[in-house]
Amino acid sequence: MRDRFPLFHIFGASLVLALTVLGTDVRADGMAHGQQNQPCGSPAALDDGWTIATPDSVGMDGERLCGIAARLGLRSSEVHSVVVARHGKLVFEQYFSGIDQPWGQPEGRIEFTPTTKHDMRSASKSVTSLLVGIAIDRKLIASANEPVLKFFPEHQPAKSAGWDAITLRHLLTMSSGIKWDETLPWNDPANDEPHLAFDADPIGYVLGKPIAAPPDTLWTYNGGGTDLLGNIVEQVYGKPLEAFAREALFQPLGITDLEWKTYKNGKIAAASGLRLRPRDAAKIGQLVLDHGQWKGQQIISADWIAQSIAPRFQAVGYFGGTLFYGYQWWMGRSLAEGKEIKWIGAFGWGGQRIIVIPDLDLVMMTTAAQYGQPKEGLAAMDILANIIIPAVRDAH
């Protein structure tokens, strides 16, 4: 979950102490120093496919949304951006300057703007899941019930007992039963995650892991399974994963400014390497909200979206075990003004969040630099429950 390997350096106390994006440095008008767009939260007109609207025109309280910066400041949140869309229209975005350490680059203060890309970290997993769905829609893959080993015949001799029963669906739901642990300290040899970044054959490393439990019986967070999925998509498409992503997903969404980083060993990081503009990441949420459509074009089948966001496992061991898990998507809920609101989410280490609320026809996207902090991601959930959802004046 922490997907720390792209930094190539361990975050020390210096980064934690230096992360002062907002602190309590908020002006009397509720705006944070360093905020990049005026008036409060008014989206930039970038001709990137988003229809721009005012919050009030889509049934939201714009004045209440203006309190986001002040609310974030109360928690010293290190949030870099907040984007909100409703009824398919972009209605709010704010950007803040802050310390960050993008994939493979030294840490430094960045002036975030609507055109600044940001690490998505493990939110990349949700995008990889969408790409698997498109490959199935195109019949490049027969179904999610295909056995994983079918795609890796060269690794058959090294496979452990039990691998024959594992399918793509088990990788998608992280219920494969593979013995895997990403929760250990980064320098612990037993931590499986660094092997994805540094092993000469990371796919072989994953496929060589023993099976701890039969499929569908044990949920364990596993980025190695996501990297297998990305490699399978590459195989069936015959080109790199990023090429498929650009052609099949990003181009139809009008997303042109992106990066999908590779590990030190040269393998693409299907589980964590995507970098997008936050307002482009919000398009991913809008695509899910609209059952696989964008601007009337069916990019992914509605059936795959429905399968992806159906709760399949209790995510034991993450976020207090309170969330459910689908096909690389999280399901949770927020309590807003006494009402329970369900949502679907793509989560990335450090506070990267794409939140989709079907009942309110709403998408929220945040980026942040809360890497390694106990409060990681809490700022997004706080403004979602206490400002963004309550700002909705109607449920239609």
Coordinates of C-alpha atoms in Angstrom, one line a residue:
M1 CA 0.0 0.0 0.0
R2 CA 2.8 2.4 0.8
D3 CA 4.4 2.0 -2.6
R4 CA 7.6 3.7 -1.4
F5 CA 10.1 2.3 -3.9
P6 CA 9.8 5.1 -6.5
L7 CA 11.4 7.5 -4.1
F8 CA 14.7 5.5 -4.1
H9 CA 15.4 7.1 -0.7
I10 CA 13.7 6.5 2.6
F11 CA 11.6 9.4 3.9
G12 CA 13.3 10.6 7.0
A13 CA 12.1 12.8 9.7
S14 CA 13.2 15.8 7.7
L15 CA 10.4 15.3 5.1
V16 CA 7.7 14.9 7.8
L17 CA 8.8 18.0 9.5
A18 CA 9.1 20.0 6.3
L19 CA 5.6 19.2 5.0
T20 CA 4.0 22.5 5.8
V21 CA 1.7 23.0 2.8
L22 CA -1.1 24.7 4.7
G23 CA -0.5 24.6 8.4
T24 CA -2.6 27.3 9.9
D25 CA -1.5 29.8 7.2
V26 CA -5.0 30.8 6.0
R27 CA -6.0 34.3 5.2
A28 CA -9.0 36.0 6.8
D29 CA -11.1 35.4 3.6
G30 CA -10.7 31.7 4.0
M31 CA -8.1 31.3 1.3
A32 CA -4.7 29.8 1.9
H33 CA -1.5 31.6 1.0
G34 CA -0.1 30.0 -2.1
Q35 CA -3.5 29.2 -3.5
Q36 CA -3.3 29.4 -7.3
N37 CA -6.7 30.2 -8.7
Q38 CA -9.2 33.0 -8.1
P39 CA -12.0 33.5 -7.3
C40 CA -12.3 30.8 -4.7
G41 CA -12.2 27.4 -6.3
S42 CA -13.2 28.6 -9.7
P43 CA -11.9 26.0 -12.2
A44 CA -9.5 27.0 -14.9
A45 CA -10.7 26.9 -18.5
L46 CA -8.1 24.5 -20.1
D47 CA -10.1 23.1 -23.0
D48 CA -9.4 19.6 -21.7
G49 CA -12.9 18.1 -22.0
W50 CA -14.4 19.3 -18.8
T51 CA -17.4 21.5 -18.9
I52 CA -16.9 24.3 -16.3
A53 CA -19.8 25.4 -14.1
T54 CA -20.4 27.2 -10.9
P55 CA -21.3 25.2 -7.8
D56 CA -24.6 26.9 -7.5
S57 CA -25.6 25.8 -11.0
V58 CA -25.3 22.2 -10.0
G59 CA -27.0 22.4 -6.7
M60 CA -24.0 23.0 -4.5
D61 CA -23.2 25.8 -2.0
G62 CA -20.2 27.6 -3.4
E63 CA -19.7 29.7 -0.3
R64 CA -19.4 26.5 1.8
L65 CA -16.9 25.0 -0.6
C66 CA -14.8 28.1 -0.1
G67 CA -14.2 27.0 3.5
I68 CA -12.1 24.0 2.3
A69 CA -8.8 25.7 2.6
A70 CA -9.5 26.9 6.2
R71 CA -10.7 23.4 7.2
L72 CA -7.5 21.9 5.7
G73 CA -5.4 24.4 7.6
L74 CA -6.9 23.2 10.9
R75 CA -5.3 19.8 10.4
S76 CA -2.0 20.9 8.9
S77 CA -3.0 18.5 6.1
E78 CA -0.3 18.9 3.4
V79 CA -3.0 18.7 0.8
H80 CA -1.8 19.8 -2.7
S81 CA -5.1 19.9 -4.6
V82 CA -8.9 19.5 -4.2
V83 CA -11.1 19.0 -7.3
V84 CA -14.9 18.6 -7.3
A85 CA -17.2 17.7 -10.1
R86 CA -21.0 17.3 -10.0
H87 CA -23.5 16.3 -12.7
G88 CA -20.5 15.7 -15.0
K89 CA -19.2 19.3 -14.7
L90 CA -16.1 20.6 -13.0
V91 CA -17.2 23.1 -10.4
F92 CA -14.3 23.5 -8.0
E93 CA -10.6 23.2 -7.8
Q94 CA -7.9 24.6 -5.5
Y95 CA -4.2 24.1 -5.5
F96 CA -1.6 24.8 -2.9
S97 CA 2.2 25.1 -2.8
G98 CA 3.9 22.5 -0.7
I99 CA 6.8 20.1 -0.2
D100 CA 6.7 17.0 -2.3
Q101 CA 9.0 14.3 -3.6
P102 CA 7.7 13.1 -6.9
W103 CA 8.7 9.7 -8.2
G104 CA 12.5 9.5 -8.5
Q105 CA 13.0 13.2 -7.9
P106 CA 14.5 15.0 -4.9
E107 CA 12.1 16.6 -2.5
G108 CA 11.3 20.3 -2.9
R109 CA 8.6 22.9 -2.7
I110 CA 6.3 22.9 -5.7
E111 CA 3.7 25.5 -6.7
F112 CA 0.9 23.2 -7.7
T113 CA -1.4 24.5 -10.4
P114 CA -4.2 23.0 -12.7
T115 CA -1.5 21.9 -15.1
T116 CA 0.9 20.2 -12.6
K117 CA 1.0 16.4 -12.6
H118 CA 1.0 14.6 -9.3
D119 CA 1.9 11.0 -8.2
M120 CA -1.2 8.9 -8.0
R121 CA 0.7 6.1 -6.2
S122 CA -1.7 3.1 -5.5
A123 CA -4.6 4.9 -7.2
S124 CA -2.7 3.5 -10.2
K125 CA -4.1 0.1 -9.2
S126 CA -7.6 1.2 -9.9
V127 CA -6.6 2.4 -13.4
T128 CA -4.9 -0.9 -14.1
S129 CA -8.1 -2.6 -13.2
L130 CA -10.0 -0.5 -15.7
L131 CA -7.4 -1.5 -18.4
V132 CA -8.0 -5.2 -17.6
G133 CA -11.7 -4.5 -18.2
I134 CA -11.1 -2.9 -21.5
A135 CA -8.9 -5.8 -22.6
I136 CA -11.7 -8.2 -21.7
D137 CA -14.2 -5.9 -23.5
R138 CA -12.0 -6.2 -26.6
K139 CA -11.8 -10.0 -26.1
L140 CA -8.0 -9.8 -25.8
I141 CA -8.6 -11.6 -22.5
A142 CA -11.5 -14.1 -22.4
S143 CA -12.7 -13.2 -18.8
A144 CA -11.5 -12.5 -15.3
N145 CA -11.8 -16.2 -14.6
E146 CA -8.8 -17.0 -16.8
P147 CA -6.0 -18.7 -14.9
V148 CA -3.0 -16.5 -14.2
L149 CA -0.4 -19.2 -15.2
K150 CA -1.9 -19.4 -18.7
F151 CA -0.1 -16.1 -19.4
F152 CA 3.3 -17.2 -17.9
P153 CA 4.2 -20.6 -19.3
E154 CA 7.9 -19.9 -18.9
H155 CA 7.4 -19.7 -15.2
Q156 CA 5.6 -23.0 -14.9
P157 CA 8.6 -25.0 -13.6
A158 CA 9.1 -22.6 -10.7
K159 CA 5.5 -22.2 -9.6
S160 CA 4.5 -23.2 -6.1
A161 CA 1.7 -25.6 -5.2
G162 CA -1.7 -23.9 -5.4
W163 CA -0.9 -21.4 -8.3
D164 CA -3.0 -23.4 -10.7
A165 CA -6.2 -22.3 -8.9
I166 CA -5.4 -18.5 -9.1
T167 CA -7.3 -16.5 -11.7
L168 CA -7.2 -12.8 -12.7
R169 CA -10.3 -12.2 -10.6
H170 CA -8.3 -13.3 -7.5
L171 CA -5.6 -10.8 -8.3
L172 CA -8.1 -8.1 -8.9
T173 CA -9.8 -8.7 -5.5
M174 CA -6.5 -9.3 -3.7
S175 CA -7.9 -12.7 -2.6
S176 CA -5.3 -14.9 -4.4
G177 CA -3.9 -16.3 -1.1
I178 CA -0.3 -15.5 -2.2
K179 CA 2.0 -15.2 0.8
W180 CA 2.7 -11.4 0.6
D181 CA 3.5 -8.6 3.1
E182 CA 4.0 -4.9 2.3
T183 CA 3.5 -3.8 5.9
L184 CA 7.0 -4.4 7.1
P185 CA 9.7 -1.7 7.3
W186 CA 11.2 -0.8 4.0
N187 CA 14.6 -2.2 4.8
D188 CA 13.2 -5.5 6.1
P189 CA 14.3 -8.3 3.7
A190 CA 10.9 -9.9 4.3
N191 CA 9.0 -6.9 2.8
D192 CA 7.9 -8.1 -0.6
E193 CA 7.2 -4.7 -2.1
P194 CA 10.9 -3.6 -2.8
H195 CA 11.4 -6.7 -4.9
L196 CA 9.0 -5.2 -7.5
A197 CA 11.3 -2.3 -7.9
F198 CA 14.7 -3.8 -7.7
D199 CA 14.6 -7.5 -8.7
A200 CA 15.9 -8.3 -12.2
D201 CA 12.8 -10.5 -12.7
P202 CA 10.0 -9.1 -10.5
I203 CA 7.3 -11.1 -12.3
G204 CA 9.3 -14.2 -11.5
Y205 CA 9.6 -13.1 -7.9
V206 CA 5.8 -12.8 -7.6
L207 CA 5.1 -16.0 -9.4
G208 CA 7.6 -17.8 -7.1
K209 CA 5.8 -16.8 -3.9
P210 CA 4.2 -19.7 -2.0
I211 CA 0.4 -19.8 -1.5
A212 CA -0.6 -19.2 2.1
A213 CA -4.3 -19.9 1.7
P214 CA -6.7 -21.1 -1.0
P215 CA -8.1 -18.4 -3.3
D216 CA -11.2 -16.5 -2.0
T217 CA -10.4 -17.2 1.6
L218 CA -7.9 -14.5 2.7
W219 CA -7.8 -10.9 1.7
T220 CA -4.2 -9.5 1.6
Y221 CA -3.1 -6.2 0.0
N222 CA -0.8 -7.2 -2.8
G223 CA 0.8 -4.8 -5.3
G224 CA 2.6 -7.8 -6.9
G225 CA -0.7 -9.1 -8.1
T226 CA -1.4 -5.8 -9.8
D227 CA 1.9 -5.9 -11.5
L228 CA 1.0 -9.3 -12.9
L229 CA -2.2 -7.9 -14.2
G230 CA -0.3 -5.0 -16.0
N231 CA 2.1 -7.5 -17.5
I232 CA -0.8 -9.6 -18.8
V233 CA -2.4 -6.6 -20.5
E234 CA 1.0 -5.9 -22.1
Q235 CA 1.2 -9.4 -23.4
V236 CA -2.3 -9.5 -25.0
Y237 CA -1.9 -6.0 -26.4
G238 CA 1.6 -6.6 -27.7
K239 CA 2.8 -3.2 -26.6
P240 CA 3.8 -1.5 -23.3
L241 CA 1.1 -0.9 -20.8
E242 CA 1.4 2.8 -21.1
A243 CA 0.7 2.6 -24.9
F244 CA -2.5 0.6 -24.2
A245 CA -3.5 3.0 -21.5
R246 CA -3.0 6.0 -23.8
E247 CA -4.9 4.5 -26.7
A248 CA -7.7 2.8 -24.9
L249 CA -8.4 5.0 -21.9
F250 CA -6.5 8.3 -21.7
Q251 CA -7.0 9.5 -25.3
P252 CA -10.8 9.0 -25.2
L253 CA -10.8 10.9 -21.9
G254 CA -8.8 13.8 -23.4
I255 CA -5.9 13.1 -21.1
T256 CA -2.6 13.8 -22.9
D257 CA -0.3 15.1 -20.1
L258 CA 0.7 12.0 -18.1
E259 CA 3.5 9.8 -17.1
W260 CA 3.6 6.1 -16.1
K261 CA 6.9 5.6 -14.4
T262 CA 9.1 2.5 -14.4
Y263 CA 10.9 0.8 -11.5
K264 CA 14.7 0.9 -11.1
N265 CA 14.7 -2.5 -13.0
G266 CA 12.9 -0.9 -16.0
K267 CA 9.5 -2.6 -15.5
I268 CA 6.5 -0.4 -15.6
A269 CA 4.9 0.2 -12.2
A270 CA 1.4 -0.9 -12.8
A271 CA 0.6 -0.8 -9.1
S272 CA 1.8 2.7 -8.4
G273 CA 3.6 4.6 -11.1
L274 CA 1.0 6.8 -12.7
R275 CA 1.3 10.6 -12.7
L276 CA -1.7 12.7 -13.7
R277 CA -3.1 16.2 -13.4
P278 CA -5.6 16.1 -10.5
R279 CA -8.5 17.3 -12.8
D280 CA -7.6 14.5 -15.2
A281 CA -7.6 12.0 -12.4
A282 CA -11.1 13.3 -11.6
K283 CA -12.1 12.1 -15.1
I284 CA -11.3 8.6 -14.0
G285 CA -13.9 9.0 -11.2
Q286 CA -16.4 10.5 -13.6
L287 CA -15.9 7.6 -15.9
V288 CA -16.8 5.2 -13.1
L289 CA -19.7 7.3 -12.0
D290 CA -21.1 7.3 -15.5
H291 CA -20.9 3.5 -15.9
G292 CA -17.9 3.6 -18.2
Q293 CA -19.0 6.5 -20.4
W294 CA -17.3 9.9 -21.0
K295 CA -19.1 12.5 -23.1
G296 CA -21.5 9.9 -24.5
Q297 CA -18.7 7.5 -25.5
Q298 CA -18.7 4.0 -23.9
I299 CA -15.0 3.6 -23.0
I300 CA -15.5 0.6 -20.7
S301 CA -18.5 -1.6 -20.5
A302 CA -21.0 -0.8 -17.8
D303 CA -20.9 -4.4 -16.8
W304 CA -17.2 -4.2 -16.0
I305 CA -17.7 -1.0 -13.9
A306 CA -20.5 -2.7 -12.0
Q307 CA -18.3 -5.8 -11.3
S308 CA -15.4 -3.5 -10.3
I309 CA -17.3 -1.5 -7.7
A310 CA -19.3 -4.4 -6.2
P311 CA -18.0 -5.0 -2.6
R312 CA -16.4 -8.4 -2.5
F313 CA -14.1 -8.6 0.5
Q314 CA -13.7 -6.9 3.9
A315 CA -10.3 -5.1 3.6
V316 CA -8.9 -6.5 6.9
G317 CA -5.8 -4.8 8.0
Y318 CA -6.2 -1.5 6.2
F319 CA -8.0 1.6 7.4
G320 CA -9.1 -0.3 10.5
G321 CA -10.7 -3.0 8.4
T322 CA -13.8 -0.8 7.9
L323 CA -13.7 -0.7 4.1
F324 CA -14.8 -3.2 1.4
Y325 CA -12.8 -4.1 -1.7
G326 CA -13.8 -4.8 -5.3
Y327 CA -11.7 -5.0 -8.4
Q328 CA -8.9 -2.7 -7.1
W329 CA -11.4 -0.2 -5.9
W330 CA -12.4 0.6 -2.3
M331 CA -15.9 1.0 -0.9
G332 CA -16.6 3.0 2.2
R333 CA -19.0 5.5 3.7
S334 CA -19.0 9.0 5.3
L335 CA -21.3 10.4 8.0
A336 CA -22.4 13.9 6.9
E337 CA -24.8 15.9 8.9
G338 CA -26.3 12.7 10.4
K339 CA -26.7 10.9 7.1
E340 CA -24.6 7.9 5.9
I341 CA -23.3 8.4 2.4
K342 CA -21.7 5.5 0.5
W343 CA -18.8 6.0 -1.8
I344 CA -16.3 4.2 -4.1
G345 CA -12.6 5.2 -4.0
A346 CA -9.2 4.9 -5.6
F347 CA -6.6 5.3 -2.9
G348 CA -2.9 6.2 -3.2
W349 CA -0.3 6.4 -0.5
G350 CA 0.3 9.9 0.8
G351 CA -3.3 11.0 0.5
Q352 CA -4.1 10.6 -3.2
R353 CA -7.9 10.0 -3.3
I354 CA -10.5 9.7 -6.1
I355 CA -13.9 9.5 -4.4
V356 CA -17.1 8.7 -6.4
I357 CA -20.5 9.2 -4.8
P358 CA -23.2 7.8 -7.1
D359 CA -26.1 8.8 -4.9
L360 CA -25.1 12.5 -5.2
D361 CA -23.7 12.3 -8.7
L362 CA -20.4 13.7 -7.3
V363 CA -16.7 13.2 -7.7
M364 CA -13.9 14.5 -5.4
M365 CA -10.2 14.2 -6.1
T366 CA -7.4 15.1 -3.7
T367 CA -3.6 14.9 -3.9
A368 CA -1.3 15.3 -0.9
A369 CA 2.1 14.6 0.6
Q370 CA 1.1 12.8 3.8
Y371 CA 3.7 10.0 3.1
G372 CA 4.4 7.9 6.2
Q373 CA 2.1 9.9 8.4
P374 CA -0.5 8.3 10.7
K375 CA -3.1 10.8 9.5
E376 CA -2.5 9.8 5.8
G377 CA -5.6 10.4 3.8
L378 CA -7.7 11.7 6.7
A379 CA -7.8 15.3 5.4
A380 CA -9.6 14.2 2.3
M381 CA -12.2 12.3 4.3
D382 CA -12.6 15.2 6.6
I383 CA -13.5 17.8 4.0
L384 CA -15.6 15.2 2.2
A385 CA -17.8 14.6 5.2
N386 CA -17.8 18.1 6.7
I387 CA -17.8 20.4 3.7
I388 CA -18.2 18.8 0.2
I389 CA -21.2 16.5 0.9
P390 CA -23.0 19.0 3.1
A391 CA -22.5 21.6 0.3
V392 CA -24.9 19.5 -1.8
R393 CA -28.3 21.2 -1.6
D394 CA -30.2 18.5 -3.5
A395 CA -29.7 14.9 -4.2
H396 CA -30.6 15.1 -7.9

